[in-house]
Structure formats: structure tokens, C-alpha cells
Amino acid sequence: MDFLLSGDFDPAERERWRAALTAATGARPWCDGEAFDPAAIEVALVANPPPGRLAGLPALRLVHSLWAGVDRLLADPTLPAGVPLLRMVDPAMSAAMAETALWAVLALHRGFFAYARRQRERRWQPHAQRRADEVRVTVLGLGQMGHAAARRLVAQGYRVAGWTLRAPPPADDGIGRHAGAAALAPLLGASDIVVNLLPLTPATRGLIDSRFLAALPPGAGLVNLARGAHVVEADLLAALDAGRLRDAVLDVFAAEPLPADHPFWRDPRVTVLPHVAALTDERSAATVVAASLAAWRAGTPAGALTGWVDRQRGY
Ligand code: GLV
């Protein structure tokens, strides 16, 4: 069984992935540009491969994304329709995401971004302090990452609600559950901070628009750790100007890298991160891939494997 490793890696990163995957699976994947037989490739391990890359592999039987979000893969019309697709579900990535969510929520709650702005102005100006249990945090998306972030925020003492498109199974984890479009505006109206960890699908693209932002109480904070296309950036800037939002922490953008002339770079109310909220750890991700491959080879149906993507649903 031959593997292909394809993605928009730099050469060093590609070799780190290849070494980690070889160590975990016992098979050394081929990489783009090498002299392999396309007809021998049965498994593709991909991280944003160039569109069309997975066409022309007649023996392909499984695609495993090394990225958690598969929106770009699913947007490729040449992705072979009948081949099961798995996305990365790595506890190490979820833990990193929960750390970033916690940092952003803490900094918003305690006004540390405001202190950073005042430092630049040499302004010594304390502001009032609220307890964590007075701060209402809504996490959009309760998948692997959203749930990890929400649990971490609960553990930190915040009042945490989770919002999902479809009703999630109930759980006794301290996270208030809200589902469906009709539940969103009332929930936003009762949110001091919103953390977005939704998958990007046709149903969630552009969700964070002027209507969404108008539903927030004045002075709310937004943390986007999911995909740039969830946010209508012009609407976000308008909401900041209107004082609807006090601060935004953005890790993802409509165009990445964020263009040099983008207003977010210079906006003191916006904290820009270069898509690093949860970097994939090659070694732990490779063990996730190896475990899924072993289960698949042992006969587990693809639909029962961790991270199986329902293409209709989009994640
Ligand atoms: C990162 O954004 C990922 O989808 O893994």
C-alpha cells in the first residue's frame, strides 16, 4: 500500500511530516515531484494540497487530512467523490486551541488588551475588575476543538454557553447548550465574549456579519479561531467603529497571509495572529493517522473512523 504526502509545506516541514508519518505508520510516504507510480497510491495524507492533486490516482481508497478543517479540500471539485475523507482530530491540537481560547478570553475579560493600548500611550489608568463567573462566554461550535475550549473556560470559572447548528447530545459538563439559527440572536445578546470554533461550511460562511454583530451587547469581544470566511470583515470593522465590539482577536482571515495594507494590521482594537491558534504537532498527528489507518485496515468502516467527514454536512 503506497502513501502520498501532499501539501503546501516548505521542504523542512515536509520532511518533518514524512519522518513522523514514517515512524508512526511504518510506511514512508511519497511526496509531490518524486518518481512514484500514481496507480500504486492507495492513501493520501494531505495538508491543503494543490487543487486537482487527488485526481488521477486510480487506486486511491482513503484521504486523511492533516488539517482539522477540510473546507479547502471539499472546495476542490476534483476530489474523488467515492473516497472516504478523514480530518485531523488530534487531542494535542485541541489542547493548544483551548489554551489560545483561554488566553484570549482572559485578556478580554480583564481588559489586558486595553492596558497594552494604554502602555503605548504611557497612560496609567486602572479599570474595574470583574470576576470570571460574571463573564458570559459563548463558544460557537462544540466539535472537538470547541468543546475542549468550552471545557477549559468552564474550568476557569466562566459562564459558558455553546452554540451549534444542530442540537448536540446533552452532557453534564457545565456548558449551556443552544442550537439552531433561532437560538443565536438571543444567546449573542447575553454574551460578553464570543469565541468562534465552527467548521466552515456553506451554512456558516459569513455567519459573523452585521446582523450577528448587532445582536451583541455594546462592548463585547470577538475571538475568531476558526476560519476567516466566517466573518464579513467590513461588518466587523463597522461594529468596532460603532463600539458594538470593544476588541477582536483574530487568528484567521479571508486572505492569508493578511495583506500588508489590510486595516486590521493597524487597528489598535484588533489583535492579529498569523493562523497559529493551534499548530498541528506532526508527531501526535502522525500517531492519529497511524491509529486510523490501523483501524481501517482491520476492517472498521470508514464512516466509523475518527474524523470521518460527512461531505453533505461539510465536516
Ligand atoms: C488549521 O486551521 C486546521 O484546520 O488544521
PDB file of C-alpha atoms and ligand atoms in Angstrom:
ATOM      1  CA  MET A   1       0.000   0.000   0.000  1.00  0.00           C
ATOM      2  CA  ASP A   2       1.652   3.257  -1.136  1.00  0.00           C
ATOM      3  CA  PHE A   3       1.056   6.584   0.563  1.00  0.00           C
ATOM      4  CA  LEU A   4       1.238  10.045  -0.907  1.00  0.00           C
ATOM      5  CA  LEU A   5       2.043  13.056   1.285  1.00  0.00           C
ATOM      6  CA  SER A   6       0.976  16.286  -0.386  1.00  0.00           C
ATOM      7  CA  GLY A   7       0.538  19.802   0.912  1.00  0.00           C
ATOM      8  CA  ASP A   8       1.705  23.367   0.860  1.00  0.00           C
ATOM      9  CA  PHE A   9       4.707  22.571   3.052  1.00  0.00           C
ATOM     10  CA  ASP A  10       8.112  24.158   2.931  1.00  0.00           C
ATOM     11  CA  PRO A  11      10.813  21.498   2.366  1.00  0.00           C
ATOM     12  CA  ALA A  12      11.845  21.240   6.046  1.00  0.00           C
ATOM     13  CA  GLU A  13       8.249  20.951   7.191  1.00  0.00           C
ATOM     14  CA  ARG A  14       7.553  18.310   4.561  1.00  0.00           C
ATOM     15  CA  GLU A  15      10.482  16.209   5.766  1.00  0.00           C
ATOM     16  CA  ARG A  16       9.356  16.554   9.401  1.00  0.00           C
ATOM     17  CA  TRP A  17       5.942  15.277   8.378  1.00  0.00           C
ATOM     18  CA  ARG A  18       7.445  12.479   6.343  1.00  0.00           C
ATOM     19  CA  ALA A  19       9.681  11.395   9.224  1.00  0.00           C
ATOM     20  CA  ALA A  20       6.816  11.495  11.736  1.00  0.00           C
ATOM     21  CA  LEU A  21       4.434   9.607   9.432  1.00  0.00           C
ATOM     22  CA  THR A  22       7.084   7.021   8.561  1.00  0.00           C
ATOM     23  CA  ALA A  23       7.841   6.444  12.232  1.00  0.00           C
ATOM     24  CA  ALA A  24       4.166   6.144  13.184  1.00  0.00           C
ATOM     25  CA  THR A  25       2.862   4.088  10.259  1.00  0.00           C
ATOM     26  CA  GLY A  26       5.946   2.130   9.239  1.00  0.00           C
ATOM     27  CA  ALA A  27       5.484   3.280   5.610  1.00  0.00           C
ATOM     28  CA  ARG A  28       7.458   6.086   4.007  1.00  0.00           C
ATOM     29  CA  PRO A  29       5.101   8.296   2.001  1.00  0.00           C
ATOM     30  CA  TRP A  30       5.933   9.587  -1.449  1.00  0.00           C
ATOM     31  CA  CYS A  31       5.937  13.322  -1.942  1.00  0.00           C
ATOM     32  CA  ASP A  32       4.967  15.504  -4.898  1.00  0.00           C
ATOM     33  CA  GLY A  33       7.665  15.691  -7.541  1.00  0.00           C
ATOM     34  CA  GLU A  34       9.088  12.217  -6.762  1.00  0.00           C
ATOM     35  CA  ALA A  35       9.117   9.290  -9.197  1.00  0.00           C
ATOM     36  CA  PHE A  36       6.227   7.247  -7.812  1.00  0.00           C
ATOM     37  CA  ASP A  37       3.582   5.299  -9.690  1.00  0.00           C
ATOM     38  CA  PRO A  38       0.253   7.178  -9.331  1.00  0.00           C
ATOM     39  CA  ALA A  39      -1.576   3.881  -9.836  1.00  0.00           C
ATOM     40  CA  ALA A  40       0.030   2.498  -6.660  1.00  0.00           C
ATOM     41  CA  ILE A  41      -1.145   5.263  -4.299  1.00  0.00           C
ATOM     42  CA  GLU A  42      -3.893   3.967  -2.039  1.00  0.00           C
ATOM     43  CA  VAL A  43      -3.764   6.503   0.794  1.00  0.00           C
ATOM     44  CA  ALA A  44      -3.238  10.254   0.527  1.00  0.00           C
ATOM     45  CA  LEU A  45      -2.152  12.278   3.555  1.00  0.00           C
ATOM     46  CA  VAL A  46      -2.816  15.875   2.703  1.00  0.00           C
ATOM     47  CA  ALA A  47      -2.435  19.384   4.063  1.00  0.00           C
ATOM     48  CA  ASN A  48      -4.055  21.790   1.617  1.00  0.00           C
ATOM     49  CA  PRO A  49      -2.766  20.000  -1.485  1.00  0.00           C
ATOM     50  CA  PRO A  50      -2.957  21.935  -4.748  1.00  0.00           C
ATOM     51  CA  PRO A  51      -6.445  21.666  -6.289  1.00  0.00           C
ATOM     52  CA  GLY A  52      -6.607  18.667  -8.602  1.00  0.00           C
ATOM     53  CA  ARG A  53      -3.829  16.813  -6.760  1.00  0.00           C
ATOM     54  CA  LEU A  54      -6.027  13.884  -5.767  1.00  0.00           C
ATOM     55  CA  ALA A  55      -7.440  13.340  -9.238  1.00  0.00           C
ATOM     56  CA  GLY A  56      -5.609  10.766 -11.378  1.00  0.00           C
ATOM     57  CA  LEU A  57      -4.867   8.353  -8.529  1.00  0.00           C
ATOM     58  CA  PRO A  58      -6.952   5.370  -9.680  1.00  0.00           C
ATOM     59  CA  ALA A  59      -6.196   3.166  -6.650  1.00  0.00           C
ATOM     60  CA  LEU A  60      -6.899   5.854  -4.044  1.00  0.00           C
ATOM     61  CA  ARG A  61      -9.006   4.389  -1.236  1.00  0.00           C
ATOM     62  CA  LEU A  62      -8.612   6.832   1.673  1.00  0.00           C
ATOM     63  CA  VAL A  63      -7.723  10.506   2.125  1.00  0.00           C
ATOM     64  CA  HIS A  64      -6.578  11.706   5.546  1.00  0.00           C
ATOM     65  CA  SER A  65      -6.339  15.450   6.024  1.00  0.00           C
ATOM     66  CA  LEU A  66      -3.519  16.612   8.264  1.00  0.00           C
ATOM     67  CA  TRP A  67      -5.584  19.739   8.833  1.00  0.00           C
ATOM     68  CA  ALA A  68      -8.558  19.794  11.137  1.00  0.00           C
ATOM     69  CA  GLY A  69     -10.600  21.957   8.766  1.00  0.00           C
ATOM     70  CA  VAL A  70     -11.351  20.379   5.389  1.00  0.00           C
ATOM     71  CA  ASP A  71     -13.161  23.326   3.794  1.00  0.00           C
ATOM     72  CA  ARG A  72     -10.427  23.868   1.201  1.00  0.00           C
ATOM     73  CA  LEU A  73     -10.268  20.184   0.313  1.00  0.00           C
ATOM     74  CA  LEU A  74     -14.027  19.983  -0.100  1.00  0.00           C
ATOM     75  CA  ALA A  75     -13.960  23.052  -2.336  1.00  0.00           C
ATOM     76  CA  ASP A  76     -11.841  21.105  -4.864  1.00  0.00           C
ATOM     77  CA  PRO A  77     -14.304  19.697  -7.418  1.00  0.00           C
ATOM     78  CA  THR A  78     -11.745  17.068  -8.475  1.00  0.00           C
ATOM     79  CA  LEU A  79     -11.660  15.466  -5.008  1.00  0.00           C
ATOM     80  CA  PRO A  80     -12.683  11.873  -5.832  1.00  0.00           C
ATOM     81  CA  ALA A  81     -16.314  11.544  -4.792  1.00  0.00           C
ATOM     82  CA  GLY A  82     -16.364   7.961  -3.584  1.00  0.00           C
ATOM     83  CA  VAL A  83     -13.180   8.036  -1.487  1.00  0.00           C
ATOM     84  CA  PRO A  84     -13.656   8.438   2.272  1.00  0.00           C
ATOM     85  CA  LEU A  85     -12.107  11.535   3.776  1.00  0.00           C
ATOM     86  CA  LEU A  86     -10.874  11.865   7.363  1.00  0.00           C
ATOM     87  CA  ARG A  87      -9.993  15.158   9.030  1.00  0.00           C
ATOM     88  CA  MET A  88      -7.412  15.563  11.770  1.00  0.00           C
ATOM     89  CA  VAL A  89      -8.843  15.093  15.243  1.00  0.00           C
ATOM     90  CA  ASP A  90      -5.804  15.412  17.459  1.00  0.00           C
ATOM     91  CA  PRO A  91      -6.114  15.920  21.212  1.00  0.00           C
ATOM     92  CA  ALA A  92      -2.810  17.856  21.179  1.00  0.00           C
ATOM     93  CA  MET A  93      -4.310  20.361  18.735  1.00  0.00           C
ATOM     94  CA  SER A  94      -7.491  20.675  20.758  1.00  0.00           C
ATOM     95  CA  ALA A  95      -5.414  21.332  23.872  1.00  0.00           C
ATOM     96  CA  ALA A  96      -3.488  24.076  22.067  1.00  0.00           C
ATOM     97  CA  MET A  97      -6.747  25.576  20.815  1.00  0.00           C
ATOM     98  CA  ALA A  98      -8.157  25.567  24.339  1.00  0.00           C
ATOM     99  CA  GLU A  99      -5.045  27.421  25.526  1.00  0.00           C
ATOM    100  CA  THR A 100      -5.461  30.101  22.883  1.00  0.00           C
ATOM    101  CA  ALA A 101      -9.170  30.479  23.650  1.00  0.00           C
ATOM    102  CA  LEU A 102      -8.397  30.773  27.352  1.00  0.00           C
ATOM    103  CA  TRP A 103      -5.673  33.381  26.763  1.00  0.00           C
ATOM    104  CA  ALA A 104      -7.927  35.486  24.541  1.00  0.00           C
ATOM    105  CA  VAL A 105     -10.922  35.269  26.874  1.00  0.00           C
ATOM    106  CA  LEU A 106      -8.812  36.095  29.933  1.00  0.00           C
ATOM    107  CA  ALA A 107      -7.210  39.056  28.178  1.00  0.00           C
ATOM    108  CA  LEU A 108     -10.607  40.349  27.045  1.00  0.00           C
ATOM    109  CA  HIS A 109     -12.243  39.750  30.417  1.00  0.00           C
ATOM    110  CA  ARG A 110      -9.538  41.529  32.385  1.00  0.00           C
ATOM    111  CA  GLY A 111      -9.028  44.250  29.771  1.00  0.00           C
ATOM    112  CA  PHE A 112      -5.371  43.398  29.181  1.00  0.00           C
ATOM    113  CA  PHE A 113      -5.590  44.454  25.527  1.00  0.00           C
ATOM    114  CA  ALA A 114      -6.796  47.867  26.757  1.00  0.00           C
ATOM    115  CA  TYR A 115      -3.783  48.055  29.113  1.00  0.00           C
ATOM    116  CA  ALA A 116      -1.480  47.234  26.184  1.00  0.00           C
ATOM    117  CA  ARG A 117      -3.016  50.139  24.262  1.00  0.00           C
ATOM    118  CA  ARG A 118      -2.579  52.440  27.266  1.00  0.00           C
ATOM    119  CA  GLN A 119       1.059  51.417  27.608  1.00  0.00           C
ATOM    120  CA  ARG A 120       1.691  52.627  24.068  1.00  0.00           C
ATOM    121  CA  GLU A 121       0.176  55.967  25.158  1.00  0.00           C
ATOM    122  CA  ARG A 122       2.105  55.955  28.514  1.00  0.00           C
ATOM    123  CA  ARG A 123      -1.247  56.158  30.221  1.00  0.00           C
ATOM    124  CA  TRP A 124      -1.535  54.832  33.809  1.00  0.00           C
ATOM    125  CA  GLN A 125      -5.234  54.101  34.072  1.00  0.00           C
ATOM    126  CA  PRO A 126      -6.600  51.139  36.013  1.00  0.00           C
ATOM    127  CA  HIS A 127     -10.088  49.920  35.213  1.00  0.00           C
ATOM    128  CA  ALA A 128     -12.636  47.914  37.196  1.00  0.00           C
ATOM    129  CA  GLN A 129     -12.175  44.171  37.586  1.00  0.00           C
ATOM    130  CA  ARG A 130     -14.905  41.573  37.131  1.00  0.00           C
ATOM    131  CA  ARG A 131     -14.984  38.026  38.413  1.00  0.00           C
ATOM    132  CA  ALA A 132     -14.816  35.231  35.847  1.00  0.00           C
ATOM    133  CA  ASP A 133     -18.221  33.959  36.929  1.00  0.00           C
ATOM    134  CA  GLU A 134     -19.713  37.290  35.890  1.00  0.00           C
ATOM    135  CA  VAL A 135     -18.426  36.932  32.340  1.00  0.00           C
ATOM    136  CA  ARG A 136     -20.652  35.212  29.796  1.00  0.00           C
ATOM    137  CA  VAL A 137     -18.680  33.428  27.112  1.00  0.00           C
ATOM    138  CA  THR A 138     -20.316  31.813  24.107  1.00  0.00           C
ATOM    139  CA  VAL A 139     -18.395  29.246  22.106  1.00  0.00           C
ATOM    140  CA  LEU A 140     -19.696  28.756  18.583  1.00  0.00           C
ATOM    141  CA  GLY A 141     -19.195  25.119  17.638  1.00  0.00           C
ATOM    142  CA  LEU A 142     -18.882  22.260  20.094  1.00  0.00           C
ATOM    143  CA  GLY A 143     -16.825  19.902  17.971  1.00  0.00           C
ATOM    144  CA  GLN A 144     -13.529  18.528  19.209  1.00  0.00           C
ATOM    145  CA  MET A 145     -11.908  21.950  19.479  1.00  0.00           C
ATOM    146  CA  GLY A 146     -14.927  23.977  20.536  1.00  0.00           C
ATOM    147  CA  HIS A 147     -15.714  21.513  23.262  1.00  0.00           C
ATOM    148  CA  ALA A 148     -12.127  21.455  24.515  1.00  0.00           C
ATOM    149  CA  ALA A 149     -12.100  25.270  24.620  1.00  0.00           C
ATOM    150  CA  ALA A 150     -15.503  25.456  26.322  1.00  0.00           C
ATOM    151  CA  ARG A 151     -14.451  22.942  28.980  1.00  0.00           C
ATOM    152  CA  ARG A 152     -11.257  24.863  29.668  1.00  0.00           C
ATOM    153  CA  LEU A 153     -13.263  28.070  30.072  1.00  0.00           C
ATOM    154  CA  VAL A 154     -15.713  26.355  32.432  1.00  0.00           C
ATOM    155  CA  ALA A 155     -12.754  25.130  34.494  1.00  0.00           C
ATOM    156  CA  GLN A 156     -11.534  28.721  34.664  1.00  0.00           C
ATOM    157  CA  GLY A 157     -14.834  29.803  36.176  1.00  0.00           C
ATOM    158  CA  TYR A 158     -16.523  31.495  33.197  1.00  0.00           C
ATOM    159  CA  ARG A 159     -20.225  31.225  32.447  1.00  0.00           C
ATOM    160  CA  VAL A 160     -20.002  29.246  29.249  1.00  0.00           C
ATOM    161  CA  ALA A 161     -22.619  28.555  26.619  1.00  0.00           C
ATOM    162  CA  GLY A 162     -22.092  26.578  23.446  1.00  0.00           C
ATOM    163  CA  TRP A 163     -23.940  27.150  20.208  1.00  0.00           C
ATOM    164  CA  THR A 164     -24.242  24.613  17.424  1.00  0.00           C
ATOM    165  CA  LEU A 165     -26.321  24.463  14.255  1.00  0.00           C
ATOM    166  CA  ARG A 166     -27.835  21.129  15.226  1.00  0.00           C
ATOM    167  CA  ALA A 167     -28.784  20.076  18.746  1.00  0.00           C
ATOM    168  CA  PRO A 168     -25.781  18.347  20.359  1.00  0.00           C
ATOM    169  CA  PRO A 169     -26.279  15.455  22.765  1.00  0.00           C
ATOM    170  CA  PRO A 170     -26.876  16.746  26.310  1.00  0.00           C
ATOM    171  CA  ALA A 171     -23.920  16.476  28.670  1.00  0.00           C
ATOM    172  CA  ASP A 172     -23.287  17.333  32.264  1.00  0.00           C
ATOM    173  CA  ASP A 173     -20.191  19.466  31.659  1.00  0.00           C
ATOM    174  CA  GLY A 174     -21.282  22.903  32.821  1.00  0.00           C
ATOM    175  CA  ILE A 175     -21.703  24.181  29.246  1.00  0.00           C
ATOM    176  CA  GLY A 176     -25.143  25.594  28.460  1.00  0.00           C
ATOM    177  CA  ARG A 177     -26.278  24.219  25.115  1.00  0.00           C
ATOM    178  CA  HIS A 178     -28.085  26.229  22.452  1.00  0.00           C
ATOM    179  CA  ALA A 179     -28.809  25.053  18.938  1.00  0.00           C
ATOM    180  CA  GLY A 180     -30.210  26.351  15.702  1.00  0.00           C
ATOM    181  CA  ALA A 181     -30.442  29.685  13.940  1.00  0.00           C
ATOM    182  CA  ALA A 182     -33.342  30.966  16.039  1.00  0.00           C
ATOM    183  CA  ALA A 183     -31.382  30.494  19.266  1.00  0.00           C
ATOM    184  CA  LEU A 184     -28.404  32.504  18.091  1.00  0.00           C
ATOM    185  CA  ALA A 185     -29.509  36.148  18.416  1.00  0.00           C
ATOM    186  CA  PRO A 186     -30.881  35.789  21.975  1.00  0.00           C
ATOM    187  CA  LEU A 187     -27.707  33.987  23.009  1.00  0.00           C
ATOM    188  CA  LEU A 188     -25.482  36.656  21.465  1.00  0.00           C
ATOM    189  CA  GLY A 189     -27.466  39.290  23.325  1.00  0.00           C
ATOM    190  CA  ALA A 190     -26.408  37.577  26.539  1.00  0.00           C
ATOM    191  CA  SER A 191     -22.720  37.119  25.604  1.00  0.00           C
ATOM    192  CA  ASP A 192     -19.812  39.275  26.727  1.00  0.00           C
ATOM    193  CA  ILE A 193     -17.304  37.329  24.653  1.00  0.00           C
ATOM    194  CA  VAL A 194     -17.859  35.090  21.633  1.00  0.00           C
ATOM    195  CA  VAL A 195     -15.289  32.501  20.568  1.00  0.00           C
ATOM    196  CA  ASN A 196     -15.766  31.061  17.087  1.00  0.00           C
ATOM    197  CA  LEU A 197     -14.710  27.460  16.571  1.00  0.00           C
ATOM    198  CA  LEU A 198     -17.243  26.406  13.940  1.00  0.00           C
ATOM    199  CA  PRO A 199     -16.313  24.427  10.861  1.00  0.00           C
ATOM    200  CA  LEU A 200     -16.532  26.456   7.663  1.00  0.00           C
ATOM    201  CA  THR A 201     -19.462  25.164   5.620  1.00  0.00           C
ATOM    202  CA  PRO A 202     -21.997  26.812   3.324  1.00  0.00           C
ATOM    203  CA  ALA A 203     -24.213  27.160   6.426  1.00  0.00           C
ATOM    204  CA  THR A 204     -21.594  29.007   8.499  1.00  0.00           C
ATOM    205  CA  ARG A 205     -19.799  31.079   5.838  1.00  0.00           C
ATOM    206  CA  GLY A 206     -20.359  34.784   6.560  1.00  0.00           C
ATOM    207  CA  LEU A 207     -22.251  33.990   9.788  1.00  0.00           C
ATOM    208  CA  ILE A 208     -20.464  36.781  11.665  1.00  0.00           C
ATOM    209  CA  ASP A 209     -21.968  39.689   9.767  1.00  0.00           C
ATOM    210  CA  SER A 210     -23.632  42.984  10.677  1.00  0.00           C
ATOM    211  CA  ARG A 211     -26.782  41.220  11.927  1.00  0.00           C
ATOM    212  CA  PHE A 212     -24.791  38.877  14.143  1.00  0.00           C
ATOM    213  CA  LEU A 213     -22.659  41.714  15.495  1.00  0.00           C
ATOM    214  CA  ALA A 214     -25.692  43.943  16.118  1.00  0.00           C
ATOM    215  CA  ALA A 215     -27.111  41.236  18.399  1.00  0.00           C
ATOM    216  CA  LEU A 216     -24.131  41.523  20.804  1.00  0.00           C
ATOM    217  CA  PRO A 217     -24.266  43.832  23.805  1.00  0.00           C
ATOM    218  CA  PRO A 218     -22.183  47.003  23.399  1.00  0.00           C
ATOM    219  CA  GLY A 219     -18.521  46.461  24.279  1.00  0.00           C
ATOM    220  CA  ALA A 220     -18.454  42.711  23.579  1.00  0.00           C
ATOM    221  CA  GLY A 221     -15.321  40.865  22.469  1.00  0.00           C
ATOM    222  CA  LEU A 222     -14.947  38.537  19.487  1.00  0.00           C
ATOM    223  CA  VAL A 223     -12.366  35.779  19.143  1.00  0.00           C
ATOM    224  CA  ASN A 224     -12.164  34.071  15.755  1.00  0.00           C
ATOM    225  CA  LEU A 225     -10.026  30.939  15.803  1.00  0.00           C
ATOM    226  CA  ALA A 226     -11.843  29.043  13.047  1.00  0.00           C
ATOM    227  CA  ARG A 227     -11.824  30.407   9.503  1.00  0.00           C
ATOM    228  CA  GLY A 228     -11.625  33.935   8.127  1.00  0.00           C
ATOM    229  CA  ALA A 229     -14.612  33.367   5.854  1.00  0.00           C
ATOM    230  CA  HIS A 230     -16.900  33.056   8.890  1.00  0.00           C
ATOM    231  CA  VAL A 231     -16.535  36.813   9.291  1.00  0.00           C
ATOM    232  CA  VAL A 232     -17.658  39.609   6.991  1.00  0.00           C
ATOM    233  CA  GLU A 233     -14.590  41.731   7.656  1.00  0.00           C
ATOM    234  CA  ALA A 234     -16.136  45.060   6.624  1.00  0.00           C
ATOM    235  CA  ASP A 235     -19.033  44.413   9.037  1.00  0.00           C
ATOM    236  CA  LEU A 236     -16.557  43.641  11.809  1.00  0.00           C
ATOM    237  CA  LEU A 237     -14.703  46.908  11.247  1.00  0.00           C
ATOM    238  CA  ALA A 238     -18.018  48.781  11.265  1.00  0.00           C
ATOM    239  CA  ALA A 239     -19.021  47.091  14.545  1.00  0.00           C
ATOM    240  CA  LEU A 240     -15.692  48.126  16.108  1.00  0.00           C
ATOM    241  CA  ASP A 241     -16.221  51.696  14.921  1.00  0.00           C
ATOM    242  CA  ALA A 242     -19.744  51.705  16.323  1.00  0.00           C
ATOM    243  CA  GLY A 243     -18.487  50.493  19.736  1.00  0.00           C
ATOM    244  CA  ARG A 244     -20.596  47.341  19.428  1.00  0.00           C
ATOM    245  CA  LEU A 245     -17.372  45.405  19.754  1.00  0.00           C
ATOM    246  CA  ARG A 246     -14.582  46.607  22.026  1.00  0.00           C
ATOM    247  CA  ASP A 247     -11.922  44.169  20.857  1.00  0.00           C
ATOM    248  CA  ALA A 248     -11.421  41.421  18.329  1.00  0.00           C
ATOM    249  CA  VAL A 249      -8.819  38.683  18.467  1.00  0.00           C
ATOM    250  CA  LEU A 250      -8.382  37.203  15.015  1.00  0.00           C
ATOM    251  CA  ASP A 251      -6.234  34.232  14.080  1.00  0.00           C
ATOM    252  CA  VAL A 252      -7.758  33.660  10.651  1.00  0.00           C
ATOM    253  CA  PHE A 253      -8.622  35.934   7.752  1.00  0.00           C
ATOM    254  CA  ALA A 254     -10.398  35.973   4.424  1.00  0.00           C
ATOM    255  CA  ALA A 255      -6.986  36.307   2.751  1.00  0.00           C
ATOM    256  CA  GLU A 256      -3.913  34.725   4.356  1.00  0.00           C
ATOM    257  CA  PRO A 257      -1.272  35.958   4.881  1.00  0.00           C
ATOM    258  CA  LEU A 258      -3.191  39.090   5.841  1.00  0.00           C
ATOM    259  CA  PRO A 259      -2.357  41.649   3.106  1.00  0.00           C
ATOM    260  CA  ALA A 260       0.052  44.360   4.253  1.00  0.00           C
ATOM    261  CA  ASP A 261      -2.474  47.126   3.613  1.00  0.00           C
ATOM    262  CA  HIS A 262      -5.335  45.449   5.478  1.00  0.00           C
ATOM    263  CA  PRO A 263      -6.881  47.770   8.113  1.00  0.00           C
ATOM    264  CA  PHE A 264      -6.748  45.014  10.775  1.00  0.00           C
ATOM    265  CA  TRP A 265      -2.944  45.395  10.977  1.00  0.00           C
ATOM    266  CA  ARG A 266      -3.183  48.967  12.173  1.00  0.00           C
ATOM    267  CA  ASP A 267      -6.386  48.810  14.193  1.00  0.00           C
ATOM    268  CA  PRO A 268      -5.498  49.044  17.911  1.00  0.00           C
ATOM    269  CA  ARG A 269      -8.709  47.179  18.796  1.00  0.00           C
ATOM    270  CA  VAL A 270      -7.730  44.159  16.731  1.00  0.00           C
ATOM    271  CA  THR A 271      -5.163  41.581  17.808  1.00  0.00           C
ATOM    272  CA  VAL A 272      -3.807  39.759  14.765  1.00  0.00           C
ATOM    273  CA  LEU A 273      -2.327  36.272  14.998  1.00  0.00           C
ATOM    274  CA  PRO A 274      -0.889  34.537  11.903  1.00  0.00           C
ATOM    275  CA  HIS A 275      -3.123  31.410  11.962  1.00  0.00           C
ATOM    276  CA  VAL A 276      -1.322  29.852  14.905  1.00  0.00           C
ATOM    277  CA  ALA A 277      -4.088  29.255  17.452  1.00  0.00           C
ATOM    278  CA  ALA A 278      -3.400  25.517  17.253  1.00  0.00           C
ATOM    279  CA  LEU A 279      -0.489  24.436  15.127  1.00  0.00           C
ATOM    280  CA  THR A 280      -0.500  20.800  14.167  1.00  0.00           C
ATOM    281  CA  ASP A 281       2.073  18.807  16.076  1.00  0.00           C
ATOM    282  CA  GLU A 282       3.494  16.428  13.483  1.00  0.00           C
ATOM    283  CA  ARG A 283       4.336  13.667  15.924  1.00  0.00           C
ATOM    284  CA  SER A 284       0.978  13.491  17.662  1.00  0.00           C
ATOM    285  CA  ALA A 285      -0.876  13.977  14.363  1.00  0.00           C
ATOM    286  CA  ALA A 286       1.109  11.108  12.843  1.00  0.00           C
ATOM    287  CA  THR A 287       0.030   8.796  15.657  1.00  0.00           C
ATOM    288  CA  VAL A 288      -3.593   9.813  14.989  1.00  0.00           C
ATOM    289  CA  VAL A 289      -3.134   8.922  11.310  1.00  0.00           C
ATOM    290  CA  ALA A 290      -1.495   5.618  12.205  1.00  0.00           C
ATOM    291  CA  ALA A 291      -4.319   4.666  14.575  1.00  0.00           C
ATOM    292  CA  SER A 292      -6.976   5.443  11.948  1.00  0.00           C
ATOM    293  CA  LEU A 293      -5.103   3.500   9.275  1.00  0.00           C
ATOM    294  CA  ALA A 294      -4.736   0.519  11.578  1.00  0.00           C
ATOM    295  CA  ALA A 295      -8.458   0.559  12.387  1.00  0.00           C
ATOM    296  CA  TRP A 296      -9.345   0.941   8.708  1.00  0.00           C
ATOM    297  CA  ARG A 297      -7.076  -1.928   7.704  1.00  0.00           C
ATOM    298  CA  ALA A 298      -8.617  -4.052  10.441  1.00  0.00           C
ATOM    299  CA  GLY A 299     -11.989  -3.547   8.764  1.00  0.00           C
ATOM    300  CA  THR A 300     -13.548  -0.601  10.617  1.00  0.00           C
ATOM    301  CA  PRO A 301     -15.875   1.048   8.111  1.00  0.00           C
ATOM    302  CA  ALA A 302     -14.632   4.483   7.090  1.00  0.00           C
ATOM    303  CA  GLY A 303     -17.777   6.115   8.491  1.00  0.00           C
ATOM    304  CA  ALA A 304     -16.892   4.817  11.941  1.00  0.00           C
ATOM    305  CA  LEU A 305     -13.310   6.119  11.908  1.00  0.00           C
ATOM    306  CA  THR A 306     -12.364   9.155  13.984  1.00  0.00           C
ATOM    307  CA  GLY A 307     -12.695  12.329  11.938  1.00  0.00           C
ATOM    308  CA  TRP A 308     -14.767  10.837   9.132  1.00  0.00           C
ATOM    309  CA  VAL A 309     -16.112  13.719   7.047  1.00  0.00           C
ATOM    310  CA  ASP A 310     -19.746  13.744   6.050  1.00  0.00           C
ATOM    311  CA  ARG A 311     -19.388  15.556   2.742  1.00  0.00           C
ATOM    312  CA  GLN A 312     -23.014  16.684   2.761  1.00  0.00           C
ATOM    313  CA  ARG A 313     -22.577  18.269   6.188  1.00  0.00           C
ATOM    314  CA  GLY A 314     -19.176  19.679   5.254  1.00  0.00           C
ATOM    315  CA  TYR A 315     -17.121  18.459   8.231  1.00  0.00           C
TER     316      TYR A 315
HETATM  317  C1  GLV B   1      -5.985  24.663  10.828  1.00  0.00           C
HETATM  318  O1  GLV B   1      -6.574  25.673  10.624  1.00  0.00           O
HETATM  319  C2  GLV B   1      -6.527  23.351  10.573  1.00  0.00           C
HETATM  320  O2  GLV B   1      -7.608  23.251  10.005  1.00  0.00           O
HETATM  321  O3  GLV B   1      -5.867  22.348  10.933  1.00  0.00           O
END
